[in-house]
Coordinates of C-alpha atoms in Angstrom, one line a residue:
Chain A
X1 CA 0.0 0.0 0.0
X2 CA 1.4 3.1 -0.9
X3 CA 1.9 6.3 2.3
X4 CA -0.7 8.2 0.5
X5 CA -3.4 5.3 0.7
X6 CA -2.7 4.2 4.1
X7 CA -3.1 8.0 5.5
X8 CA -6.5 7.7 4.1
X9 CA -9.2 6.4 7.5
X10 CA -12.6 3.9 7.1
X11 CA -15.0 6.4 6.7
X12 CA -12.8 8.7 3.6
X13 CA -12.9 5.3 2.2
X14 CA -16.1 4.7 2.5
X15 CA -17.0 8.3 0.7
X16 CA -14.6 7.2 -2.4
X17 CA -17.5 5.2 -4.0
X18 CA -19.9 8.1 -3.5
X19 CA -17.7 10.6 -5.0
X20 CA -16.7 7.9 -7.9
X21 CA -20.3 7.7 -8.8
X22 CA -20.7 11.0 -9.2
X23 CA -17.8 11.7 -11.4
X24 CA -19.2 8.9 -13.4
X25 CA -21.9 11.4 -14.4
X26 CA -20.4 14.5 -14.4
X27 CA -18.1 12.3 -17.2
X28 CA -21.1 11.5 -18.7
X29 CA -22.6 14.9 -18.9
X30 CA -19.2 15.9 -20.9
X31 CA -18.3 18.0 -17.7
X32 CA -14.1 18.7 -17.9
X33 CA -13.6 20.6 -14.6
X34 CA -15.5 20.5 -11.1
X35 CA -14.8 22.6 -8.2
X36 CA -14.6 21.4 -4.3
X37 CA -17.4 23.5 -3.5
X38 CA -19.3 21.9 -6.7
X39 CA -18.9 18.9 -5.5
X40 CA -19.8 19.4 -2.6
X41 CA -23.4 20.9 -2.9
X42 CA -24.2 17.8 -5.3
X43 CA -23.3 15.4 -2.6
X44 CA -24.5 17.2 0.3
X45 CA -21.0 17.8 2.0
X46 CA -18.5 21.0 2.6
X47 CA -16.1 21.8 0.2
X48 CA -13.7 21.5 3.0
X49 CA -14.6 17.8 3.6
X50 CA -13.9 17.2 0.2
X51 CA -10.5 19.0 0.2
X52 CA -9.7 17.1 3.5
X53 CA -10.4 14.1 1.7
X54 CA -8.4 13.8 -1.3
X55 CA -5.7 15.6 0.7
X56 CA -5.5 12.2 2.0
X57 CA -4.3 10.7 -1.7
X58 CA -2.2 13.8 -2.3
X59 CA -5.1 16.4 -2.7
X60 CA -5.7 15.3 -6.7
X61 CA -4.4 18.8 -8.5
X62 CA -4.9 22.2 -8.3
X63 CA -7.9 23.2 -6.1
X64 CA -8.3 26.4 -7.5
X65 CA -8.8 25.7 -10.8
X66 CA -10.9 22.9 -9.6
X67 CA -10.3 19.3 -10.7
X68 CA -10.1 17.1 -13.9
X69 CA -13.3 15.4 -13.9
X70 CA -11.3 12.3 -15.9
X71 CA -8.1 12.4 -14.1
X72 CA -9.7 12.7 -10.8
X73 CA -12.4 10.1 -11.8
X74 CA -9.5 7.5 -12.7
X75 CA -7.8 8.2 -9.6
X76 CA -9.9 7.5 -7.7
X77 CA -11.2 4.6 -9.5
X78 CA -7.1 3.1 -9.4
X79 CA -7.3 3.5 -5.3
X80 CA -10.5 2.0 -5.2
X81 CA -8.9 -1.0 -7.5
X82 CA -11.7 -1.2 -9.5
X83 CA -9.4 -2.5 -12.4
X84 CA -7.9 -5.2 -10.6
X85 CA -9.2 -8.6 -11.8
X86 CA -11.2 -10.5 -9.5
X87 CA -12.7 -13.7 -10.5
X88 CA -16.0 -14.0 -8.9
X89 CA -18.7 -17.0 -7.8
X90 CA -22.4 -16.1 -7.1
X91 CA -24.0 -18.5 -4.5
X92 CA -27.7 -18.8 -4.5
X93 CA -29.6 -18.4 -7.3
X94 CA -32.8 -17.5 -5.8
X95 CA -34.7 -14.1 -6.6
X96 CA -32.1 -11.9 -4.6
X97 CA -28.9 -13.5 -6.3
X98 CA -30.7 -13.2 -10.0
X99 CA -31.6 -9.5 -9.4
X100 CA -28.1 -9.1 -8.4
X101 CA -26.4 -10.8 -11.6
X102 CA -29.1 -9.3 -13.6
X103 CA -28.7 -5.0 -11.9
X104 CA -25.0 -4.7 -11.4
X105 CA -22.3 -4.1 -13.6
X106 CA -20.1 -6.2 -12.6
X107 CA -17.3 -6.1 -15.6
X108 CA -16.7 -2.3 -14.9
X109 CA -15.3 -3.1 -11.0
X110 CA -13.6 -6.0 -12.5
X111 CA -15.2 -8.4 -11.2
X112 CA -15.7 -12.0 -13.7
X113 CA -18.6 -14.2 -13.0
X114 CA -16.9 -17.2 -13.5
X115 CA -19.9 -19.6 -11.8
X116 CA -23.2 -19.7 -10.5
X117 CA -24.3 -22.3 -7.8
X118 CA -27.1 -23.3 -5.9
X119 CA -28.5 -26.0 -3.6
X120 CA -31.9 -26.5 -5.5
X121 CA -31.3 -29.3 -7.8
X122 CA -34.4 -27.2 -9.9
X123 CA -32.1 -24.5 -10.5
X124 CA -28.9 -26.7 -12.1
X125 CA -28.4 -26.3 -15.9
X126 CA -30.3 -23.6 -15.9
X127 CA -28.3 -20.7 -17.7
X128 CA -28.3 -17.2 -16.1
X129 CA -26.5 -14.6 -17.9
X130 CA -25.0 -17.2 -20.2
X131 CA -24.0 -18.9 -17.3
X132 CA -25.1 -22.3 -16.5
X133 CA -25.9 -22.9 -12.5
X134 CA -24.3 -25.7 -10.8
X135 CA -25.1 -27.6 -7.7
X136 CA -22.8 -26.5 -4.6
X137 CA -21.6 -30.0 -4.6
X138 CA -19.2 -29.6 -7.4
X139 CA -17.9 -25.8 -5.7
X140 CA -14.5 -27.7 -4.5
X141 CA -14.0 -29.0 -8.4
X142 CA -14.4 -25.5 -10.0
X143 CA -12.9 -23.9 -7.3
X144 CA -9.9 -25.7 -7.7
X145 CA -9.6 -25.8 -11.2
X146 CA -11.0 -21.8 -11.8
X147 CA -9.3 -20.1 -8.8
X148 CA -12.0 -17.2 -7.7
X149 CA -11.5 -15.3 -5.2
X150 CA -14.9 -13.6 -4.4
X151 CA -17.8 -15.1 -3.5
X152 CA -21.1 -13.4 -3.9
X153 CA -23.6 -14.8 -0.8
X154 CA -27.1 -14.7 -1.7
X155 CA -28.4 -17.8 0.6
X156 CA -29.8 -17.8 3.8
X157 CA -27.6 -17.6 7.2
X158 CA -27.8 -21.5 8.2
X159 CA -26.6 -22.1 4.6
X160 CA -23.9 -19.8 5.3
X161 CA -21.7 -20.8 7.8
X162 CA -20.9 -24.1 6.0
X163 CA -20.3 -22.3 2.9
X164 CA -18.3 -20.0 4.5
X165 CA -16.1 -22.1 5.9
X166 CA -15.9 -24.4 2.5
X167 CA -15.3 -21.5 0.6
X168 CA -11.9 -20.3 2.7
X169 CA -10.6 -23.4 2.6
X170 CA -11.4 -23.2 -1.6
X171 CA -9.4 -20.0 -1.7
X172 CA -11.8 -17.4 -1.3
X173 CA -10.3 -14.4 -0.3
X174 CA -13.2 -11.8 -0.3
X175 CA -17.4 -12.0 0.1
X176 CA -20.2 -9.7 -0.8
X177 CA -22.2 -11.1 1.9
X178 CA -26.2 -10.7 1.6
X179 CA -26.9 -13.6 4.1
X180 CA -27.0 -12.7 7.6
X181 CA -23.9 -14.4 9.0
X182 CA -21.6 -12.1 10.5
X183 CA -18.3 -13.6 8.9
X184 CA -16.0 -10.7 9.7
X185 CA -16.5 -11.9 13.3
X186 CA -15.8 -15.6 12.5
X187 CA -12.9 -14.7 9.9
X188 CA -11.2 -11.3 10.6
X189 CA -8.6 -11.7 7.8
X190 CA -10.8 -12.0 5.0
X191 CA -12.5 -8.8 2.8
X192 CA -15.7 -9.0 4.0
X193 CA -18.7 -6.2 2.4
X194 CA -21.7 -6.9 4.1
X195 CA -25.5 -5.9 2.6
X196 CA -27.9 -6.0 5.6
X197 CA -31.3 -5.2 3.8
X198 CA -33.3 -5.8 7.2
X199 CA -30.5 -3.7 9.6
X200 CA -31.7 -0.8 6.6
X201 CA -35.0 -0.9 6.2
X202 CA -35.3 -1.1 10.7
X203 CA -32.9 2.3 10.1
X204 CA -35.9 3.2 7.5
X205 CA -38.4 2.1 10.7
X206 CA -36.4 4.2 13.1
X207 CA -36.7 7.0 10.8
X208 CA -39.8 7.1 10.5
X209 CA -40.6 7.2 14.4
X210 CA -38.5 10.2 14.4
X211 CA -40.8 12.3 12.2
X212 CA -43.4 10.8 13.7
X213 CA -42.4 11.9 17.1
X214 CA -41.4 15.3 15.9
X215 CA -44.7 16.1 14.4
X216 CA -46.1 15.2 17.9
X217 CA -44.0 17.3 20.1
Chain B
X1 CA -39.2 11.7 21.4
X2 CA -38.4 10.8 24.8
X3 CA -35.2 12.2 26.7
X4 CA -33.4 9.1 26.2
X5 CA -34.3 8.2 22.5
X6 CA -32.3 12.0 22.2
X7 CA -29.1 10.7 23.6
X8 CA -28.4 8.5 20.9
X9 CA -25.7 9.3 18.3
X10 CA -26.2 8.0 14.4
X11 CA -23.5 5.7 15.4
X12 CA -25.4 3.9 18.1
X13 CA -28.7 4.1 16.2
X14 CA -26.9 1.9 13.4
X15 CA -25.7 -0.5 15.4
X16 CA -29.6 -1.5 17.0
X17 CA -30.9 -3.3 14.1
X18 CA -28.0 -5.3 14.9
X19 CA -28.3 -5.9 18.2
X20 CA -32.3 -7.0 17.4
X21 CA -30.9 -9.6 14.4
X22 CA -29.2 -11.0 17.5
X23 CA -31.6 -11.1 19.8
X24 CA -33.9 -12.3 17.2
X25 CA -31.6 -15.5 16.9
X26 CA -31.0 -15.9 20.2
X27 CA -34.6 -16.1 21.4
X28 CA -35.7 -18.9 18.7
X29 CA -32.9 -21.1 20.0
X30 CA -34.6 -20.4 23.7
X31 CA -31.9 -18.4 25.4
X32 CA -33.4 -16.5 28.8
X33 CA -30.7 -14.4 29.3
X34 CA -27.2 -12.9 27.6
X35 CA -24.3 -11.1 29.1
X36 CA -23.2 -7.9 27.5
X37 CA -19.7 -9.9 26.8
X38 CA -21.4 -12.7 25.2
X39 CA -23.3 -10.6 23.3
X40 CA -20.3 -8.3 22.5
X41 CA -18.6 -11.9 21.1
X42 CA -21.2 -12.8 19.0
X43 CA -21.4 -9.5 17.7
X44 CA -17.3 -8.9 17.4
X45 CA -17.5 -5.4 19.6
X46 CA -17.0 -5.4 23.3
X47 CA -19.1 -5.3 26.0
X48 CA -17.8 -1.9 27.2
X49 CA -19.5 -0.7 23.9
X50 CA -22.6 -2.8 24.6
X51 CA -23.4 -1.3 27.5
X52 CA -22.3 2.1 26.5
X53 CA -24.9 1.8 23.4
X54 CA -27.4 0.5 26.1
X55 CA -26.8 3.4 28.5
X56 CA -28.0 5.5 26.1
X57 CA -31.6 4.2 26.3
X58 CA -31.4 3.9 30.2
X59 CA -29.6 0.9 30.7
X60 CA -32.0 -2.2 29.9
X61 CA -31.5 -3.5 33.3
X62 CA -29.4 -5.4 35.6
X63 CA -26.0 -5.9 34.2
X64 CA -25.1 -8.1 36.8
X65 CA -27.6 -11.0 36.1
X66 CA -27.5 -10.3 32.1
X67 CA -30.2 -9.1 30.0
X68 CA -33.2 -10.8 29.5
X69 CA -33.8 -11.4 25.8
X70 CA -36.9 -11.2 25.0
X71 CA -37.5 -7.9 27.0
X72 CA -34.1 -6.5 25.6
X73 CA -35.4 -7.3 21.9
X74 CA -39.0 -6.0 22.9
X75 CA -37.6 -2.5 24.4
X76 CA -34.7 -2.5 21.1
X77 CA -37.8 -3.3 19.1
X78 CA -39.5 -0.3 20.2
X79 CA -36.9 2.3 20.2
X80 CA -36.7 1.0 15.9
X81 CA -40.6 2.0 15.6
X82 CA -40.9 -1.4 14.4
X83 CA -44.6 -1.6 15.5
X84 CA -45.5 1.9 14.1
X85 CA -47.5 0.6 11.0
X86 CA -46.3 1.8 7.6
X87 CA -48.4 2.0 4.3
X88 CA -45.7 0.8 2.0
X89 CA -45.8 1.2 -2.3
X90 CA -42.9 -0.4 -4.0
X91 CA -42.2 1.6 -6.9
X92 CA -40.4 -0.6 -10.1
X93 CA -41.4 -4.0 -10.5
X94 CA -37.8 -5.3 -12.6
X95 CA -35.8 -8.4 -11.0
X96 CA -34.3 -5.9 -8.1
X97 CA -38.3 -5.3 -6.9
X98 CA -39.3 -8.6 -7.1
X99 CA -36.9 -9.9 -5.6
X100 CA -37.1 -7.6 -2.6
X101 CA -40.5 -8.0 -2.6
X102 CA -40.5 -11.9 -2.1
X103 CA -37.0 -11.7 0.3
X104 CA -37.9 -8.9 2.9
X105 CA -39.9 -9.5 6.0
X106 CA -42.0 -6.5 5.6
X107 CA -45.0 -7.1 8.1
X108 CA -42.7 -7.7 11.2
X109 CA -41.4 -4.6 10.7
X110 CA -44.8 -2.6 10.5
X111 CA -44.5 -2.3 6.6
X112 CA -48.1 -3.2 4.6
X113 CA -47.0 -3.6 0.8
X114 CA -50.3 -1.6 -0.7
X115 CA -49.6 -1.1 -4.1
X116 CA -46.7 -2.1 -6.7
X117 CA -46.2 0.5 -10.0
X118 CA -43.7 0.0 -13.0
X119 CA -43.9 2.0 -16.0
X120 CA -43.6 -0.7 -17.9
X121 CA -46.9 -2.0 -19.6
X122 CA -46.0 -5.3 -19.9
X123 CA -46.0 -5.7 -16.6
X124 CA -49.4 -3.9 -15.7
X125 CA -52.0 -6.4 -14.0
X126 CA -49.5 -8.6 -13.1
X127 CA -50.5 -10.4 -9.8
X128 CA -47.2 -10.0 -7.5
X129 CA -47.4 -11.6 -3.3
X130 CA -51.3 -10.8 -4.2
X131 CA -51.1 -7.3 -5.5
X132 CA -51.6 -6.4 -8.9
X133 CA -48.9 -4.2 -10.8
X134 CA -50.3 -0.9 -11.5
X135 CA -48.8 1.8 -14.3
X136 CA -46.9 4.6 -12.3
X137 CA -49.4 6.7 -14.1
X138 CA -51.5 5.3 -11.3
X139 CA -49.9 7.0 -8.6
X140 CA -51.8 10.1 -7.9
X141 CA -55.1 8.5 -7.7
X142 CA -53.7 5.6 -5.5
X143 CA -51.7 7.7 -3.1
X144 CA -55.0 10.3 -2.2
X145 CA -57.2 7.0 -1.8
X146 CA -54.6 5.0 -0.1
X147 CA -51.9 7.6 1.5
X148 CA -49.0 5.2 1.8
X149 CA -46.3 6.7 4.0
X150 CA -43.5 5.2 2.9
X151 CA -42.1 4.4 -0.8
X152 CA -39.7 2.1 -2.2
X153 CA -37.8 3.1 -5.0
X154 CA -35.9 0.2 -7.5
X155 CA -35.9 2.6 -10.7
X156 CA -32.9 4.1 -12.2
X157 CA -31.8 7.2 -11.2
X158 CA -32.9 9.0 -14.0
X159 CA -36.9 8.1 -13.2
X160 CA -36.0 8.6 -9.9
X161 CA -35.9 12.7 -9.6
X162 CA -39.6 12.9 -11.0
X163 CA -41.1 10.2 -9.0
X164 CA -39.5 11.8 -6.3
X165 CA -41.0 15.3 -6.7
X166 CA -44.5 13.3 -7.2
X167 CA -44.2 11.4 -4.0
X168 CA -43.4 14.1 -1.7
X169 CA -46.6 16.0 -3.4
X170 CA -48.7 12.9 -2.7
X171 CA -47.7 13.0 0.9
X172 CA -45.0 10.3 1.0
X173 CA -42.6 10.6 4.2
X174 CA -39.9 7.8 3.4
X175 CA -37.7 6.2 1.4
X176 CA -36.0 3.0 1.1
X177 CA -34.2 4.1 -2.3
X178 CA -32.1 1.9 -3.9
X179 CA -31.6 3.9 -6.9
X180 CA -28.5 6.5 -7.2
X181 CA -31.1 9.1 -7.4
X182 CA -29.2 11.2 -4.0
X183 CA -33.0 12.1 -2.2
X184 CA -31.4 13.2 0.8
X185 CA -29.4 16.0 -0.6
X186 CA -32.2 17.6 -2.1
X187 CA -35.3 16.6 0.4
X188 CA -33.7 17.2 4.2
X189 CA -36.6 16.6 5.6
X190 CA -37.4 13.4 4.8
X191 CA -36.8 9.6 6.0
X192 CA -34.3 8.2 3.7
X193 CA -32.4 5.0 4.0
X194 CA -30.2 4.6 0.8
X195 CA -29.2 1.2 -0.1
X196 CA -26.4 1.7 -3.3
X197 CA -25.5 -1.6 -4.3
X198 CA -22.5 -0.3 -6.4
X199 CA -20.6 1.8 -3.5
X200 CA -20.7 -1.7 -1.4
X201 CA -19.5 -3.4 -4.7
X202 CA -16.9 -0.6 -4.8
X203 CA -15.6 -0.8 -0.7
X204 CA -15.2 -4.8 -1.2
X205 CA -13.0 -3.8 -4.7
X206 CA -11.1 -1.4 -2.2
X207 CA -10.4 -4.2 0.4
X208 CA -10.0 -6.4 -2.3
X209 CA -6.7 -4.8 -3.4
X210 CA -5.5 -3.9 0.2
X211 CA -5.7 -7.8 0.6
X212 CA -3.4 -7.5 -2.2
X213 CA -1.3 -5.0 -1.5
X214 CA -0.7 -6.8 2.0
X215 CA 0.0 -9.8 0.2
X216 CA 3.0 -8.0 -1.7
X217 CA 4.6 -6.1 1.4

């Protein structure tokens, strides 16, 4: 890792994706330069955060004539590794792991999907995205003979544990975890990015209460 | 809101849909009671932070003993608003919708599913968890009949700035918005829970290539 990336703390990492996306379309609106304070107002910050953030990766340019919309874009798109290849399986094949394969784009983070498994001997042979779905009994031959190193979880959490720990011992060096098995507790070593819809829509509940409460008072 | 809902930080308010999930599991397998440092284990904090986050909503009782768990998920339970019932419409009806539709557990957190719109034509009539889909053109009529409080949005982001406006006229007070569509930034006063698929897709890249990096020190 080089200094500049390791000066850089969870949460300015966090905000990379955010500001990625948005220089995604600024790119595609044709737009060559974008000031802090531009940026800011369209992403609900302070020009100042901003600043303070890509002074963590060497500040990006000249602030006063604002940044490169491409350069800046492609920076922060090398730090995030986007182009790095990572060879990727997709467990579950039920509605959430088909909306997934079907809405993301996967190809332009570099990720491959290389197989698609499930436990439902209804799904096998089926071809999703011109990819035909296996049974998780033959993960430990493709996994040996295709070498991924992401694993995309869409099954439920008793499904997951066993998986889990099949799928380190197979190589796996990273999960996009939609089940509900805390395996950053289990496995601190591994890249885990976990997608609690229920902890989010209770946030959403929680929410709620508070305007509720606030029309009250 | 009461005096102790008001001490809670964002921080500690994320971390409660947690702490239910847990509970959750906990009391179908039949446990009475939990320690804050069991919990804290199974959760991968510590139990200082356990009962710092609890402190903040008066404690949850004796410490000494443990917490019982179904009155600890009952009181978490109603801090979330989970009871507080929620006229829900699901706004796009593609695979991302569906598959929500059919994977979330909407009624145990006070959410009623009471209409389903696409734009899509094709898709009007159809009959999805026993609710027809309705054109979005629908929308007007169906929100002053039905006055849903709460909206969720799988459209691109492009379709998502209109339907915002719309919404908000037609007296919609949240969110769950898992288009890029940034509601927030432009509607402060609303409930929003954002769920962008593509930043998480872009934090495990990021760890991804630390993993990496690591690897080559």
């Amino acid at each position: 890792m080089s200094s500049a990336q390791s000066k850089a703390s969870l949460p300015v990492i966090k905000r990379l994706p955010k500001y990625y996306r948005y220089l995604t379309s600024l790119q595609a609106e044709g737009r060559d330069k974008i000031s802090s304070s531009e940026l800011a107002r369209m992403m609900g910050t302070t020009a100042s955060q901003v600043r303070q953030d890509f002074n963590c990766f060497g500040g990006f340019g000249q602030q006063g004539y604002g940044y490169n919309v491409t350069a800046l874009r492609e920076e922060i798109g090398k730090i995030l590794g986007l182009s790095l290849p990572k060879k990727t399986i997709l467990i579950g094949a039920g509605n959430l792991g088909r909306a997934i394969l079907a809405h993301m784009e996967f190809a332009e983070k570099g990720f491959t999907i290389a197989g698609i498994f499930d436990r439902d001997e209804n799904f096998v042979g089926e071809i999703l995205e011109g990819i035909p779905i296996q049974h998780t009994d033959a993960l430990e031959q493709f996994c040996q003979k295709e070498k991924p190193s992401v694993a995309i979880l869409c099954v439920p959490k008793m499904a997951s544990q066993d998986l889990v720990r099949r799928l380190m011992g197979l190589g796996i060096k990273g999960f996009w975890n939609f089940s509900h098995y805390d395996i950053g507790v289990y496995y601190p070593d591994v890249a885990v990015e976990n997608v609690h819809l229920g902890d989010s829509l209770m946030t959403l509940c929680y929410e709620m209460q508070a305007l509720e409460n606030k029309k009250g008072e």
